[in-house]
Structure formats: structure tokens, C-alpha cells
CSV table of C-alpha atoms in Angstrom, one decimal:
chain,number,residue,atom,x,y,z
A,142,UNK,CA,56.0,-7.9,19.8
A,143,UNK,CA,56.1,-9.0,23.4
A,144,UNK,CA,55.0,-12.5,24.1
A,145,UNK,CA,54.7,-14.9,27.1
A,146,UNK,CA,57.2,-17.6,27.0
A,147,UNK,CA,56.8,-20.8,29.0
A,148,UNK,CA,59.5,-23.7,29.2
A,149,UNK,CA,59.9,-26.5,28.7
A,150,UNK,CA,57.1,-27.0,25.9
A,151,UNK,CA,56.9,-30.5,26.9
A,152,UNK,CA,57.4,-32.7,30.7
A,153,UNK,CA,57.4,-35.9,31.5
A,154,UNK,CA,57.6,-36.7,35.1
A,155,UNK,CA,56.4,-39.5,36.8
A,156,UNK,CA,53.4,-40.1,39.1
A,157,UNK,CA,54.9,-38.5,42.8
A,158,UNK,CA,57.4,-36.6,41.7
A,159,UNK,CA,57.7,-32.5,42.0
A,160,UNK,CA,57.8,-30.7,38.2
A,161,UNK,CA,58.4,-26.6,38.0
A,162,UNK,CA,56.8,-25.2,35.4
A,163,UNK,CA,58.4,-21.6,34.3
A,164,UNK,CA,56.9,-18.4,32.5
A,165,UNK,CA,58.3,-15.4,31.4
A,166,UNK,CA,55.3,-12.8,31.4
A,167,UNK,CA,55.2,-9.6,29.6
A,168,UNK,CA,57.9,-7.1,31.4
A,169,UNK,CA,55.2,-4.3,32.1
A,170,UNK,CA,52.2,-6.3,33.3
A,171,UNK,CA,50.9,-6.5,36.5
A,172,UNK,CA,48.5,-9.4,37.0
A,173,UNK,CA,50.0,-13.3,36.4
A,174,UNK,CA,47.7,-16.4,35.6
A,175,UNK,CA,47.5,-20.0,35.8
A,176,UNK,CA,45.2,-21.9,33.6
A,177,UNK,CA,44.9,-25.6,33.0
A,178,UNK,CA,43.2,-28.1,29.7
A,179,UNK,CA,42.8,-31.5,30.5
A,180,UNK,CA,43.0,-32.9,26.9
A,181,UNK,CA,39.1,-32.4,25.6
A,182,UNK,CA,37.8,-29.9,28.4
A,183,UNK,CA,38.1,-26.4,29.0
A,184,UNK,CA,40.1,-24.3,29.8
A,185,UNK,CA,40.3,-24.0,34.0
A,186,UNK,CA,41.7,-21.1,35.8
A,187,UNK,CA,44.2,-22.1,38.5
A,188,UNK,CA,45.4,-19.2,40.4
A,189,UNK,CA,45.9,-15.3,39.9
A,190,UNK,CA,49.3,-13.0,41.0
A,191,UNK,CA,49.4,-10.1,41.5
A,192,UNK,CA,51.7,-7.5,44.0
A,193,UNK,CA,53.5,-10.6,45.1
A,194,UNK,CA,50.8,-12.5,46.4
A,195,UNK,CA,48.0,-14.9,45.7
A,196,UNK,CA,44.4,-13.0,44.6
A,197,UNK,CA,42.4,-15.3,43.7
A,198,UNK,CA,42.8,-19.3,43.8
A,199,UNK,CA,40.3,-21.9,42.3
A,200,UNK,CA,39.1,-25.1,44.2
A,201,UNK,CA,41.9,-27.4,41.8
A,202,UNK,CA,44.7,-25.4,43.4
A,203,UNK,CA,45.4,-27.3,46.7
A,204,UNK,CA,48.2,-27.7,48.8
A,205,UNK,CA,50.1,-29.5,46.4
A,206,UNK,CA,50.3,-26.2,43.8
A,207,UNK,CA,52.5,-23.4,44.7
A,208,UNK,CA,53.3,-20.3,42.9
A,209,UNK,CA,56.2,-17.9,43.2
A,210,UNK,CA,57.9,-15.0,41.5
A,211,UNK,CA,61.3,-15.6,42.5
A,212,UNK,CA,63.1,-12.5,40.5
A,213,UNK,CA,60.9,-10.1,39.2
A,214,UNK,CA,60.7,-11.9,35.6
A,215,UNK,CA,59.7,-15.4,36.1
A,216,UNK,CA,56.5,-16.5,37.4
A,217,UNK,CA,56.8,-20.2,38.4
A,218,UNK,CA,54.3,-23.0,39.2
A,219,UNK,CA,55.1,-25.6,41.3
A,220,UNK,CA,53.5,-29.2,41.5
A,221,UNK,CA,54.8,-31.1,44.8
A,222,UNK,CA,53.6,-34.6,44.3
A,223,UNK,CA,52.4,-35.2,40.7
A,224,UNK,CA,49.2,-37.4,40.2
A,225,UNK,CA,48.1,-39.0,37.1
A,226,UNK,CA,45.2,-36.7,36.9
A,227,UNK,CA,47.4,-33.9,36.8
A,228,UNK,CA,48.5,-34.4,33.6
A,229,UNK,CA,47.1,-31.5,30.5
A,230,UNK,CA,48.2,-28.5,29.2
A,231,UNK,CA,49.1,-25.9,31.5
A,232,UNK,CA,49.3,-22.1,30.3
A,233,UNK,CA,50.8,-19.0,31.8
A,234,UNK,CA,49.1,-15.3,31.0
A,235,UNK,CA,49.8,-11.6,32.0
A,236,UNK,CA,48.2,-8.7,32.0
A,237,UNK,CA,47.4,-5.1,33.0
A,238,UNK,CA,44.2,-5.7,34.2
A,239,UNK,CA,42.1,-5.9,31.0
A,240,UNK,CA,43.3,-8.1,28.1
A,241,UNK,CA,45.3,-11.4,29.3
A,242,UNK,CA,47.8,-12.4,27.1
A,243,UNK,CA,48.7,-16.1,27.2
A,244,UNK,CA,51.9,-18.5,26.2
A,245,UNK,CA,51.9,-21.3,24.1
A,246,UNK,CA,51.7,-23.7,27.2
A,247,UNK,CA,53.5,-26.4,28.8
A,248,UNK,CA,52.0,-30.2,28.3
A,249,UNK,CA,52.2,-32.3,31.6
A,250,UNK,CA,52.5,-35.5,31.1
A,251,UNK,CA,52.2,-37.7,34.4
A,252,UNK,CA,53.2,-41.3,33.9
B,17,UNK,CA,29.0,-18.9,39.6
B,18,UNK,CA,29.5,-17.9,35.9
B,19,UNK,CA,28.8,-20.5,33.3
B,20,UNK,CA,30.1,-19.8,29.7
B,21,UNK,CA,28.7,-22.1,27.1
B,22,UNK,CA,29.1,-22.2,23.0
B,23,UNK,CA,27.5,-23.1,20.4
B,24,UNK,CA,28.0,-24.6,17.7
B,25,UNK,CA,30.3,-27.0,19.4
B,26,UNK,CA,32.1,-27.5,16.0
B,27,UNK,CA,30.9,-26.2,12.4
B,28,UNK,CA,32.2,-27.1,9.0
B,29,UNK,CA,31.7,-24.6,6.2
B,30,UNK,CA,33.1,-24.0,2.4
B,31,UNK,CA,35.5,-21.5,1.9
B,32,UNK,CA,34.2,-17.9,1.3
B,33,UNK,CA,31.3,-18.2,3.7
B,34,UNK,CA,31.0,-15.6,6.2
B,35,UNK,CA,29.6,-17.3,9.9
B,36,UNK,CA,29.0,-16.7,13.1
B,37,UNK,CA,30.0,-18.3,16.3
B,38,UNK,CA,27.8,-18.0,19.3
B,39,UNK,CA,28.7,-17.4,22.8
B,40,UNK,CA,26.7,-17.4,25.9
B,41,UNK,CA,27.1,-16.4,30.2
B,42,UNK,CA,25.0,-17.1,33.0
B,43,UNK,CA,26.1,-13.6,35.3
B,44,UNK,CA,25.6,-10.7,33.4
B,45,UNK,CA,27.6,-8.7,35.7
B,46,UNK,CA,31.2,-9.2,33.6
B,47,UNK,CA,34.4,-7.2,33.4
B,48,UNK,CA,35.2,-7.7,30.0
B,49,UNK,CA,35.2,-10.4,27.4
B,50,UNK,CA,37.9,-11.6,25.4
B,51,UNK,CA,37.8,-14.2,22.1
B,52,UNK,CA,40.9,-16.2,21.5
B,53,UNK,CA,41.8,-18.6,18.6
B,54,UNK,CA,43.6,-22.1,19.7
B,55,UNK,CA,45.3,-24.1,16.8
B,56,UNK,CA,45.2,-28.1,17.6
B,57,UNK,CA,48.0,-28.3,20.8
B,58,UNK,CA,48.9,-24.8,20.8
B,59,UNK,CA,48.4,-21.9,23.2
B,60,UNK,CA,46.0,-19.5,23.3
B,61,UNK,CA,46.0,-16.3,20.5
B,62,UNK,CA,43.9,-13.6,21.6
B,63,UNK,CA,41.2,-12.1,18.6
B,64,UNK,CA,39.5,-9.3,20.3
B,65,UNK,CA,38.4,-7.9,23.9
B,66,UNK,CA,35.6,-6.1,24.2
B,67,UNK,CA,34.9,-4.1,27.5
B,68,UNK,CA,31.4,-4.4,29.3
B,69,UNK,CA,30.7,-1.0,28.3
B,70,UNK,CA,31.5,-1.8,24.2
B,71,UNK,CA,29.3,-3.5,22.1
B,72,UNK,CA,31.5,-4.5,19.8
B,73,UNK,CA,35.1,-4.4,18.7
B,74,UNK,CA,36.6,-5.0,14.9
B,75,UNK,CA,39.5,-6.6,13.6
B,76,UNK,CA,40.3,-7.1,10.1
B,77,UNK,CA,37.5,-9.9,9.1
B,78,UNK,CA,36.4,-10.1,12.4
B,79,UNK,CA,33.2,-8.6,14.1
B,80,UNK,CA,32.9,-9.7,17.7
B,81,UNK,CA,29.6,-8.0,19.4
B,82,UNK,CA,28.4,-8.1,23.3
B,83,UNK,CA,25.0,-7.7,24.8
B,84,UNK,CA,25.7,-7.9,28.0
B,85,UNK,CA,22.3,-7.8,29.2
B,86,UNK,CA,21.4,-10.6,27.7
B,87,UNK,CA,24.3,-12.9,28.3
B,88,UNK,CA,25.3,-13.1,24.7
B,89,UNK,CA,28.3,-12.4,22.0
B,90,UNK,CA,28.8,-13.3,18.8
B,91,UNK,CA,31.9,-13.8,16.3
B,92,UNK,CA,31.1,-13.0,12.9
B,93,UNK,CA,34.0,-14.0,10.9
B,94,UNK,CA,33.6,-12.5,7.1
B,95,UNK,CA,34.7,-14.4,4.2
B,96,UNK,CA,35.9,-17.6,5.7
B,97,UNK,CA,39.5,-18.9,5.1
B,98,UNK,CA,41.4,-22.5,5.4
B,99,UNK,CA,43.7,-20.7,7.4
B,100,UNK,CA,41.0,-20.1,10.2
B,101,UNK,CA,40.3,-23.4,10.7
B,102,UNK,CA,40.7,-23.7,14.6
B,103,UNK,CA,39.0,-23.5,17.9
B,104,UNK,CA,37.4,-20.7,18.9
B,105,UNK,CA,37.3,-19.9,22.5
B,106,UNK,CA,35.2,-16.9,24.2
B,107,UNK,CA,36.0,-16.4,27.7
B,108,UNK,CA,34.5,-13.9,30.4
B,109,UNK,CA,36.3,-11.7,33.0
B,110,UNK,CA,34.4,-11.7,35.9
B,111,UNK,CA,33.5,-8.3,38.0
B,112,UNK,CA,34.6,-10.0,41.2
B,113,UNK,CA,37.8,-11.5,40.5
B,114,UNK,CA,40.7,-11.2,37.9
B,115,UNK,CA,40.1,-14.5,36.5
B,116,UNK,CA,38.5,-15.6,33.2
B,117,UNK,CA,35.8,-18.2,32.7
B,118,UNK,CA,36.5,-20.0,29.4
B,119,UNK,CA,33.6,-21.6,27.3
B,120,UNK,CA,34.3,-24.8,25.9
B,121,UNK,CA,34.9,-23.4,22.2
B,122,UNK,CA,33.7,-24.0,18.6
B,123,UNK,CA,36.0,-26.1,16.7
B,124,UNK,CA,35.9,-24.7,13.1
B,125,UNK,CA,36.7,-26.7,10.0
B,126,UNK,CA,36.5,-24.2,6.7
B,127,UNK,CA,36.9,-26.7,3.5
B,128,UNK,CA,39.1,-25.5,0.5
């Protein structure tokens, strides 16, 4: 069965420093997610893809977030100047529209 | 702005018991809504998705319902199991945008 896949399953970077998280969404979807869980909250949406550009964009994704779909397969997101804060579980999803299906995450850890 | 809340926040039951986890949202005016399971540190597993125009979907042991009007769902989970100890996350798919809103989930503990 398709899945997402996100790499690596675990980062350690420290506090400044620029990290790339990478997906691998399901081939036929359309739509591409970011989603964040500080350890003990909710989940928090981050930003939405979809036709190569931005849709939709919470108030947590600022300047220092970028994302990008480099290939036609990857859907990457891009932190320029890690803060401490920064640091929780960050998950990718796809969809077509309807049902979102997410990967097991990447944990951020900002030291 | 849609609010998604839960409750029980975390419920512990015997094994066998069939139970139902609550979930509640602010803006009636949703897309869809979707229930995912969350093991301690793992990724989110999608349960079931019912659209706003269902009132309710079915898989296996679960029942999930929506009443859209009123801002509710349920999870009805038949015949509990150690294996579903977990989180249980509902999370809403608003009209306006392609994001969800995520509630902050009932931790379920089911004892052997």
C-alpha cells in the first residue's frame, strides 16, 4: 500500500543552523501538507502545496520556513535559522483533496 | 476560527468494553472530518473520514458518526482491545482552506 515517507526519522541540529526536512508523498496526490507537535500539544498545520505553489500558510510559518518541490517526488521543508522553540515532531501528508494521508514524522531536535 | 476540542482527554477501560470518544468544533461549516490513531512518538494512522454530507462511516470495530449541525462526532470503538491503546485524534477540514484543524486527542489506555 502507498505510504508517505519522511527522512531522516530523527535531527539534531543546533540552535542557528539551517535543517531540510524531506518527504516522499503519495505518487498520485495533488495537495502536500506541513504539520507540526510540540511534544504535549496538538497537532499545528504549517503550510499547504498544491500546483507548485503555496495555498494556504499558518501564522508559525514565517520567513524562516520555506517549502519546495524540487523534482516532482519530494516535497521538502526548509528551516533557515533554527530556534530552540522550533524543536517537535514535524509530519508530511498528501492528498487528493479529501482524506490526508500522513508519514511517520521527523523529530526536530534543536540544541 | 475553528476550534476542535476532545473529551475525555484520556480514558482507561478493561478489556472488552465497547466506548466512545467525543469530539467537538466551533464552525459548523466543515469539509470533511477525518479520525486518526497516534501510537506514543509515531505518525499519524488514519481510522475513518467521513464527508460533511455522511453521517457516519464504519470500519471493522469502528463506528465514527458526524452531526454537523451541531458541531459533534463520535468514535465508538466496539469491544475494546490492548492493542488499541493509543491517542485518538479527530481533526476537521475546513470549507475555506485545505488544511485540517486537529483536536488535542484522547489518550486511551485499555487494561488486559
Amino acid at each position: 500500500e502507498p505510504e508517505v515517507t519522511q527522512t531522516p526519522s530523527h535531527q539534531v541540529t543546533q540552535m542557528g543552523q539551517e535543517v531540510i526536512l524531506r518527504c516522499v508523498p503519495i505518487s498520485n496526490h495533488l495537495y502536500f501538507y506541513w504539520y507540526r507537535q510540540i511534544l504535549g500539544q496538538k497537532v499545528e498545520f504549517l503550510v499547504s502545496f498544491y500546483n507548485n505553489e503555496i495555498s494556504e500558510k499558518s501564522e508559525i510559518f514565517d520567513d524562516q520556513f520555506s517549502v519546495e518541490r524540487p523534482d516532482g517526488s519530494n516535497f521538502t521543508l526548509k528551516i533557515r535559522s533554527t530556534k530552540l522553540e522550533d524543536s517537535a515532531m514535524y509530519f508530511c501528508a498528501s492528498g487528493r483533496n479529501t482524506e490526508a494521508f500522513f508519514g511517520q514524522g521527523t523529530r526536530l531536535t534543536v540544541v | 476560527k475553528q476550534e476542535v476540542t476532545q473529551i475525555p482527554a484520556a480514558l482507561s477501560v478493561p478489556e472488552g468494553e465497547n466506548l466512545v470518544l467525543n469530539c467537538s468544533f466551533t464552525d459548523s461549516a466543515i469539509y470533511n472530518l477525518q479520525w486518526f490513531r497516534q501510537d506514543p512518538g509515531k505518525g499519524l494512522t488514519s481510522l475513518l473520514l467521513i464527508q460533511s454530507s455522511q453521517r457516519e462511516q464504519t470500519s471493522g470495530r469502528l463506528n465514527a458518526s458526524l452531526d454537523k449541525s451541531s458541531g459533534r462526532s463520535t468514535l465508538y470503538i466496539a469491544a475494546s482491545q490492548p492493542g488499541d491503546s493509543a491517542t485518538y485524534l479527530c481533526a476537521v477540514k475546513v470549507n475555506y482552506g485545505q488544511n485540517f484543524v486537529f483536536g488535542p486527542g484522547t489518550r486511551l489506555s485499555v487494561l488486559p
